[in-house]
Amino acid sequence: MKYGEEYHPAWCHIVSDKWSSAPRGLLVTLLADVGTRARCQECDRSLESVTESFAKEHERHSKPTRQPDTVIPLRVVGVSHGILFLAAGPKYQDLLKQTAVEPATPLLVDGRRHGMLLRVDASRQEPLLVIQMDPRAKFRNGPYQVRLRLPLQRSATKPYAVDSVEPAARARHAALHPPAADDMGS
Protein backbone atom coordinates (compact mmCIF):
# COMPACT_ATOMS: atom_id res chain seq x y z
CA MET A 1 0.00 0.00 0.00
CA LYS A 2 1.19 3.52 -0.62
CA TYR A 3 0.14 4.42 2.91
CA GLY A 4 -0.23 2.41 6.10
CA GLU A 5 1.70 0.71 8.86
CA GLU A 6 2.11 -2.73 7.21
CA TYR A 7 3.70 -3.97 4.02
CA HIS A 8 2.36 -6.96 2.09
CA PRO A 9 4.82 -9.44 0.53
CA ALA A 10 1.98 -11.63 -0.83
CA TRP A 11 -1.47 -11.27 -2.35
CA CYS A 12 -3.58 -11.44 0.79
CA HIS A 13 -7.25 -10.45 1.12
CA ILE A 14 -6.26 -6.88 2.14
CA VAL A 15 -4.32 -6.38 -1.10
CA SER A 16 -7.17 -8.01 -3.02
CA ASP A 17 -9.71 -5.61 -1.51
CA LYS A 18 -7.48 -2.63 -2.29
CA TRP A 19 -7.06 -3.87 -5.88
CA SER A 20 -10.84 -4.10 -6.24
CA SER A 21 -11.62 -0.69 -4.73
CA ALA A 22 -8.61 1.56 -5.49
CA PRO A 23 -5.82 -0.12 -7.48
CA ARG A 24 -3.79 3.09 -7.66
CA GLY A 25 -3.30 2.78 -3.92
CA LEU A 26 -1.03 -0.24 -4.47
CA LEU A 27 2.70 0.23 -4.85
CA VAL A 28 5.29 -2.33 -5.90
CA THR A 29 8.62 -1.51 -4.31
CA LEU A 30 11.85 -3.04 -3.08
CA LEU A 31 11.91 -4.55 0.39
CA ALA A 32 14.71 -2.12 1.29
CA ASP A 33 12.35 0.80 0.57
CA VAL A 34 9.60 -0.43 2.94
CA GLY A 35 11.10 1.44 5.86
CA THR A 36 9.73 0.91 9.37
CA ARG A 37 6.48 -0.79 8.35
CA ALA A 38 5.62 -4.14 9.92
CA ARG A 39 5.10 -7.26 7.85
CA CYS A 40 1.45 -8.30 7.34
CA GLN A 41 0.60 -11.42 9.39
CA GLU A 42 -2.08 -12.48 6.88
CA CYS A 43 0.55 -12.52 4.10
CA ASP A 44 2.86 -14.66 6.23
CA ARG A 45 0.11 -17.25 6.74
CA SER A 46 -0.72 -17.38 3.03
CA LEU A 47 2.97 -17.58 2.06
CA GLU A 48 3.52 -20.45 4.53
CA SER A 49 0.56 -22.41 3.18
CA VAL A 50 1.66 -21.85 -0.42
CA THR A 51 5.25 -22.80 0.41
CA GLU A 52 4.10 -25.96 2.18
CA SER A 53 1.83 -26.99 -0.70
CA PHE A 54 4.62 -26.34 -3.25
CA ALA A 55 7.06 -28.33 -1.12
CA LYS A 56 4.63 -31.26 -0.87
CA GLU A 57 3.89 -31.13 -4.61
CA HIS A 58 7.60 -30.95 -5.45
CA GLU A 59 8.36 -33.83 -3.09
CA ARG A 60 5.61 -35.94 -4.65
CA HIS A 61 6.78 -35.27 -8.24
CA SER A 62 10.52 -35.14 -7.67
CA LYS A 63 10.87 -38.70 -6.39
CA PRO A 64 10.72 -40.99 -9.42
CA THR A 65 9.95 -44.63 -8.81
CA ARG A 66 13.44 -45.43 -10.06
CA GLN A 67 16.38 -43.50 -11.40
CA PRO A 68 17.06 -43.90 -15.10
CA ASP A 69 20.03 -45.93 -16.26
CA THR A 70 22.02 -43.07 -17.66
CA VAL A 71 23.34 -44.86 -20.76
CA ILE A 72 21.87 -47.50 -23.08
CA PRO A 73 24.27 -49.07 -25.61
CA LEU A 74 22.98 -49.16 -29.21
CA ARG A 75 23.99 -50.76 -32.48
CA VAL A 76 23.35 -49.68 -36.06
CA VAL A 77 20.69 -51.85 -37.70
CA GLY A 78 20.28 -49.77 -40.85
CA VAL A 79 20.82 -46.50 -42.64
CA SER A 80 18.78 -45.38 -45.63
CA HIS A 81 18.11 -42.01 -47.30
CA GLY A 82 19.60 -40.05 -44.41
CA ILE A 83 17.73 -41.99 -41.73
CA LEU A 84 19.76 -43.92 -39.16
CA PHE A 85 18.15 -46.82 -37.28
CA LEU A 86 19.66 -47.81 -33.92
CA ALA A 87 18.57 -50.72 -31.70
CA ALA A 88 19.26 -51.69 -28.11
CA GLY A 89 20.11 -55.15 -26.88
CA PRO A 90 17.44 -57.35 -25.24
CA LYS A 91 18.50 -56.19 -21.76
CA TYR A 92 17.54 -52.56 -22.55
CA GLN A 93 14.51 -52.98 -24.82
CA ASP A 94 11.88 -52.54 -22.09
CA LEU A 95 13.66 -49.43 -20.85
CA LEU A 96 13.70 -47.99 -24.37
CA LYS A 97 9.96 -48.63 -24.74
CA GLN A 98 9.40 -46.48 -21.62
CA THR A 99 11.36 -43.56 -23.06
CA ALA A 100 9.88 -40.35 -24.47
CA VAL A 101 11.42 -38.26 -27.23
CA GLU A 102 11.28 -34.52 -26.73
CA PRO A 103 11.74 -31.93 -29.48
CA ALA A 104 15.25 -31.22 -30.80
CA THR A 105 17.01 -34.19 -29.19
CA PRO A 106 20.41 -34.20 -30.94
CA LEU A 107 22.73 -36.87 -32.31
CA LEU A 108 26.11 -35.56 -31.18
CA VAL A 109 29.43 -36.64 -32.69
CA ASP A 110 32.54 -35.05 -31.18
CA GLY A 111 30.35 -32.33 -29.67
CA ARG A 112 28.75 -31.42 -33.00
CA ARG A 113 25.18 -32.01 -34.04
CA HIS A 114 25.07 -34.69 -36.77
CA GLY A 115 21.36 -35.32 -36.70
CA MET A 116 18.16 -35.23 -34.72
CA LEU A 117 16.21 -38.00 -33.03
CA LEU A 118 12.77 -38.24 -34.60
CA ARG A 119 11.14 -40.96 -32.54
CA VAL A 120 11.46 -44.19 -30.62
CA ASP A 121 9.68 -46.83 -32.67
CA ALA A 122 8.39 -48.96 -29.78
CA SER A 123 5.72 -50.75 -31.82
CA ARG A 124 8.31 -53.29 -32.98
CA GLN A 125 9.48 -56.22 -30.89
CA GLU A 126 12.97 -54.71 -31.10
CA PRO A 127 12.42 -50.97 -30.47
CA LEU A 128 14.40 -48.62 -32.69
CA LEU A 129 15.64 -45.08 -32.40
CA VAL A 130 14.95 -43.30 -35.68
CA ILE A 131 17.40 -40.47 -36.41
CA GLN A 132 17.35 -37.94 -39.27
CA MET A 133 21.00 -37.42 -40.22
CA ASP A 134 22.31 -33.99 -41.14
CA PRO A 135 23.06 -34.14 -44.90
CA ARG A 136 26.52 -32.62 -44.29
CA ALA A 137 27.44 -35.20 -41.64
CA LYS A 138 29.46 -38.26 -42.51
CA PHE A 139 27.86 -41.54 -41.40
CA ARG A 140 29.81 -43.22 -38.65
CA ASN A 141 29.33 -46.97 -38.33
CA GLY A 142 29.92 -48.55 -34.96
CA PRO A 143 28.42 -48.61 -31.49
CA TYR A 144 26.28 -45.71 -30.26
CA GLN A 145 24.71 -44.92 -26.92
CA VAL A 146 21.70 -42.99 -25.72
CA ARG A 147 21.76 -40.93 -22.53
CA LEU A 148 18.54 -40.82 -20.53
CA ARG A 149 17.20 -38.26 -18.10
CA LEU A 150 13.94 -37.59 -16.31
CA PRO A 151 11.32 -36.18 -18.70
CA LEU A 152 10.11 -32.61 -18.82
CA GLN A 153 6.73 -32.13 -17.21
CA ARG A 154 4.86 -31.87 -20.53
CA SER A 155 6.06 -35.30 -21.65
CA ALA A 156 5.96 -37.01 -18.28
CA THR A 157 3.63 -39.75 -19.52
CA LYS A 158 6.73 -41.94 -19.68
CA PRO A 159 9.27 -42.25 -16.87
CA TYR A 160 12.34 -41.47 -19.03
CA ALA A 161 13.37 -39.11 -21.81
CA VAL A 162 16.24 -39.16 -24.28
CA ASP A 163 18.87 -36.56 -23.40
CA SER A 164 21.19 -37.23 -26.35
CA VAL A 165 22.43 -39.89 -28.74
CA GLU A 166 26.15 -40.18 -29.39
CA PRO A 167 28.79 -42.64 -30.56
CA ALA A 168 29.85 -44.97 -27.75
CA ALA A 169 32.99 -43.96 -25.92
CA ARG A 170 36.02 -44.98 -27.93
CA ALA A 171 37.91 -45.99 -24.79
CA ARG A 172 35.24 -48.51 -23.84
CA HIS A 173 35.04 -49.76 -27.43
CA ALA A 174 38.85 -50.09 -27.56
CA ALA A 175 38.81 -52.09 -24.31
CA LEU A 176 36.33 -54.52 -25.83
CA HIS A 177 38.28 -54.80 -29.10
CA PRO A 178 42.02 -54.33 -28.35
CA PRO A 179 44.26 -53.59 -31.36
CA ALA A 180 46.64 -56.30 -32.56
CA ALA A 181 50.26 -55.88 -31.38
CA ASP A 182 52.75 -54.96 -34.10
CA ASP A 183 56.23 -56.42 -34.70
CA MET A 184 57.87 -53.94 -32.30
CA GLY A 185 56.01 -55.37 -29.30
CA SER A 186 54.06 -52.21 -28.58
Tab-separated table of C-alpha atoms in Angstrom:
chain	number	residue	atom	x	y	z
A	1	MET	CA	0.000	0.000	0.000
A	2	LYS	CA	1.187	3.517	-0.623
A	3	TYR	CA	0.143	4.425	2.906
A	4	GLY	CA	-0.229	2.414	6.096
A	5	GLU	CA	1.703	0.711	8.858
A	6	GLU	CA	2.110	-2.734	7.212
A	7	TYR	CA	3.703	-3.970	4.019
A	8	HIS	CA	2.358	-6.958	2.086
A	9	PRO	CA	4.824	-9.436	0.528
A	10	ALA	CA	1.984	-11.626	-0.832
A	11	TRP	CA	-1.468	-11.273	-2.353
A	12	CYS	CA	-3.585	-11.436	0.787
A	13	HIS	CA	-7.252	-10.447	1.124
A	14	ILE	CA	-6.256	-6.880	2.138
A	15	VAL	CA	-4.325	-6.384	-1.103
A	16	SER	CA	-7.169	-8.007	-3.019
A	17	ASP	CA	-9.708	-5.614	-1.506
A	18	LYS	CA	-7.481	-2.634	-2.290
A	19	TRP	CA	-7.058	-3.875	-5.879
A	20	SER	CA	-10.845	-4.098	-6.240
A	21	SER	CA	-11.616	-0.687	-4.732
A	22	ALA	CA	-8.612	1.559	-5.486
A	23	PRO	CA	-5.816	-0.124	-7.478
A	24	ARG	CA	-3.785	3.091	-7.660
A	25	GLY	CA	-3.300	2.778	-3.919
A	26	LEU	CA	-1.034	-0.240	-4.471
A	27	LEU	CA	2.704	0.231	-4.850
A	28	VAL	CA	5.295	-2.332	-5.905
A	29	THR	CA	8.625	-1.514	-4.312
A	30	LEU	CA	11.855	-3.035	-3.080
A	31	LEU	CA	11.908	-4.550	0.391
A	32	ALA	CA	14.707	-2.122	1.286
A	33	ASP	CA	12.351	0.799	0.570
A	34	VAL	CA	9.595	-0.433	2.938
A	35	GLY	CA	11.105	1.436	5.859
A	36	THR	CA	9.726	0.909	9.368
A	37	ARG	CA	6.484	-0.788	8.348
A	38	ALA	CA	5.619	-4.138	9.922
A	39	ARG	CA	5.100	-7.263	7.851
A	40	CYS	CA	1.453	-8.304	7.341
A	41	GLN	CA	0.602	-11.424	9.386
A	42	GLU	CA	-2.084	-12.479	6.875
A	43	CYS	CA	0.550	-12.518	4.101
A	44	ASP	CA	2.859	-14.664	6.229
A	45	ARG	CA	0.111	-17.245	6.742
A	46	SER	CA	-0.719	-17.375	3.030
A	47	LEU	CA	2.972	-17.584	2.064
A	48	GLU	CA	3.517	-20.451	4.531
A	49	SER	CA	0.563	-22.411	3.185
A	50	VAL	CA	1.657	-21.855	-0.419
A	51	THR	CA	5.252	-22.795	0.405
A	52	GLU	CA	4.100	-25.961	2.179
A	53	SER	CA	1.834	-26.988	-0.700
A	54	PHE	CA	4.617	-26.335	-3.247
A	55	ALA	CA	7.061	-28.331	-1.118
A	56	LYS	CA	4.631	-31.259	-0.874
A	57	GLU	CA	3.890	-31.129	-4.609
A	58	HIS	CA	7.598	-30.953	-5.454
A	59	GLU	CA	8.359	-33.827	-3.089
A	60	ARG	CA	5.615	-35.942	-4.652
A	61	HIS	CA	6.778	-35.271	-8.241
A	62	SER	CA	10.522	-35.135	-7.671
A	63	LYS	CA	10.868	-38.702	-6.394
A	64	PRO	CA	10.723	-40.990	-9.417
A	65	THR	CA	9.946	-44.635	-8.814
A	66	ARG	CA	13.437	-45.426	-10.062
A	67	GLN	CA	16.385	-43.500	-11.397
A	68	PRO	CA	17.063	-43.904	-15.097
A	69	ASP	CA	20.028	-45.932	-16.258
A	70	THR	CA	22.020	-43.073	-17.659
A	71	VAL	CA	23.335	-44.859	-20.758
A	72	ILE	CA	21.872	-47.498	-23.085
A	73	PRO	CA	24.267	-49.066	-25.613
A	74	LEU	CA	22.983	-49.155	-29.208
A	75	ARG	CA	23.992	-50.761	-32.478
A	76	VAL	CA	23.352	-49.685	-36.057
A	77	VAL	CA	20.692	-51.850	-37.705
A	78	GLY	CA	20.282	-49.769	-40.845
A	79	VAL	CA	20.821	-46.503	-42.635
A	80	SER	CA	18.784	-45.376	-45.631
A	81	HIS	CA	18.110	-42.009	-47.301
A	82	GLY	CA	19.597	-40.047	-44.413
A	83	ILE	CA	17.731	-41.995	-41.732
A	84	LEU	CA	19.762	-43.919	-39.163
A	85	PHE	CA	18.148	-46.822	-37.278
A	86	LEU	CA	19.658	-47.809	-33.918
A	87	ALA	CA	18.568	-50.724	-31.702
A	88	ALA	CA	19.264	-51.686	-28.108
A	89	GLY	CA	20.114	-55.154	-26.880
A	90	PRO	CA	17.443	-57.345	-25.244
A	91	LYS	CA	18.500	-56.186	-21.764
A	92	TYR	CA	17.541	-52.563	-22.545
A	93	GLN	CA	14.506	-52.976	-24.824
A	94	ASP	CA	11.882	-52.538	-22.091
A	95	LEU	CA	13.659	-49.427	-20.851
A	96	LEU	CA	13.704	-47.992	-24.368
A	97	LYS	CA	9.958	-48.630	-24.737
A	98	GLN	CA	9.404	-46.478	-21.621
A	99	THR	CA	11.361	-43.559	-23.060
A	100	ALA	CA	9.880	-40.350	-24.466
A	101	VAL	CA	11.419	-38.258	-27.228
A	102	GLU	CA	11.281	-34.521	-26.727
A	103	PRO	CA	11.744	-31.928	-29.485
A	104	ALA	CA	15.248	-31.216	-30.796
A	105	THR	CA	17.015	-34.187	-29.188
A	106	PRO	CA	20.412	-34.202	-30.942
A	107	LEU	CA	22.730	-36.874	-32.310
A	108	LEU	CA	26.114	-35.559	-31.183
A	109	VAL	CA	29.427	-36.642	-32.687
A	110	ASP	CA	32.540	-35.047	-31.175
A	111	GLY	CA	30.353	-32.329	-29.666
A	112	ARG	CA	28.747	-31.425	-33.003
A	113	ARG	CA	25.175	-32.013	-34.040
A	114	HIS	CA	25.072	-34.689	-36.766
A	115	GLY	CA	21.355	-35.316	-36.701
A	116	MET	CA	18.162	-35.232	-34.719
A	117	LEU	CA	16.214	-37.996	-33.029
A	118	LEU	CA	12.766	-38.240	-34.599
A	119	ARG	CA	11.144	-40.962	-32.544
A	120	VAL	CA	11.463	-44.188	-30.620
A	121	ASP	CA	9.676	-46.832	-32.668
A	122	ALA	CA	8.391	-48.961	-29.781
A	123	SER	CA	5.725	-50.753	-31.823
A	124	ARG	CA	8.310	-53.292	-32.982
A	125	GLN	CA	9.482	-56.218	-30.887
A	126	GLU	CA	12.974	-54.713	-31.100
A	127	PRO	CA	12.423	-50.966	-30.467
A	128	LEU	CA	14.399	-48.620	-32.692
A	129	LEU	CA	15.640	-45.079	-32.398
A	130	VAL	CA	14.953	-43.302	-35.681
A	131	ILE	CA	17.395	-40.466	-36.415
A	132	GLN	CA	17.351	-37.936	-39.271
A	133	MET	CA	21.004	-37.422	-40.217
A	134	ASP	CA	22.306	-33.986	-41.143
A	135	PRO	CA	23.064	-34.139	-44.901
A	136	ARG	CA	26.518	-32.622	-44.291
A	137	ALA	CA	27.442	-35.201	-41.637
A	138	LYS	CA	29.465	-38.264	-42.507
A	139	PHE	CA	27.859	-41.542	-41.402
A	140	ARG	CA	29.808	-43.216	-38.645
A	141	ASN	CA	29.335	-46.971	-38.334
A	142	GLY	CA	29.923	-48.552	-34.955
A	143	PRO	CA	28.415	-48.605	-31.492
A	144	TYR	CA	26.275	-45.707	-30.261
A	145	GLN	CA	24.713	-44.923	-26.923
A	146	VAL	CA	21.696	-42.992	-25.717
A	147	ARG	CA	21.765	-40.929	-22.526
A	148	LEU	CA	18.536	-40.822	-20.533
A	149	ARG	CA	17.197	-38.264	-18.098
A	150	LEU	CA	13.943	-37.591	-16.307
A	151	PRO	CA	11.317	-36.182	-18.700
A	152	LEU	CA	10.112	-32.607	-18.821
A	153	GLN	CA	6.726	-32.127	-17.211
A	154	ARG	CA	4.856	-31.866	-20.526
A	155	SER	CA	6.061	-35.304	-21.651
A	156	ALA	CA	5.959	-37.015	-18.277
A	157	THR	CA	3.631	-39.748	-19.520
A	158	LYS	CA	6.731	-41.938	-19.683
A	159	PRO	CA	9.268	-42.249	-16.868
A	160	TYR	CA	12.342	-41.473	-19.028
A	161	ALA	CA	13.365	-39.112	-21.806
A	162	VAL	CA	16.244	-39.156	-24.281
A	163	ASP	CA	18.872	-36.561	-23.396
A	164	SER	CA	21.191	-37.231	-26.351
A	165	VAL	CA	22.425	-39.890	-28.740
A	166	GLU	CA	26.155	-40.182	-29.393
A	167	PRO	CA	28.790	-42.642	-30.564
A	168	ALA	CA	29.845	-44.966	-27.749
A	169	ALA	CA	32.986	-43.956	-25.918
A	170	ARG	CA	36.021	-44.981	-27.927
A	171	ALA	CA	37.914	-45.986	-24.794
A	172	ARG	CA	35.242	-48.512	-23.842
A	173	HIS	CA	35.042	-49.758	-27.433
A	174	ALA	CA	38.851	-50.094	-27.556
A	175	ALA	CA	38.814	-52.088	-24.311
A	176	LEU	CA	36.333	-54.522	-25.828
A	177	HIS	CA	38.284	-54.795	-29.100
A	178	PRO	CA	42.024	-54.327	-28.353
A	179	PRO	CA	44.256	-53.591	-31.360
A	180	ALA	CA	46.639	-56.304	-32.564
A	181	ALA	CA	50.257	-55.879	-31.378
A	182	ASP	CA	52.751	-54.964	-34.100
A	183	ASP	CA	56.232	-56.418	-34.703
A	184	MET	CA	57.869	-53.940	-32.303
A	185	GLY	CA	56.015	-55.374	-29.299
A	186	SER	CA	54.061	-52.206	-28.581
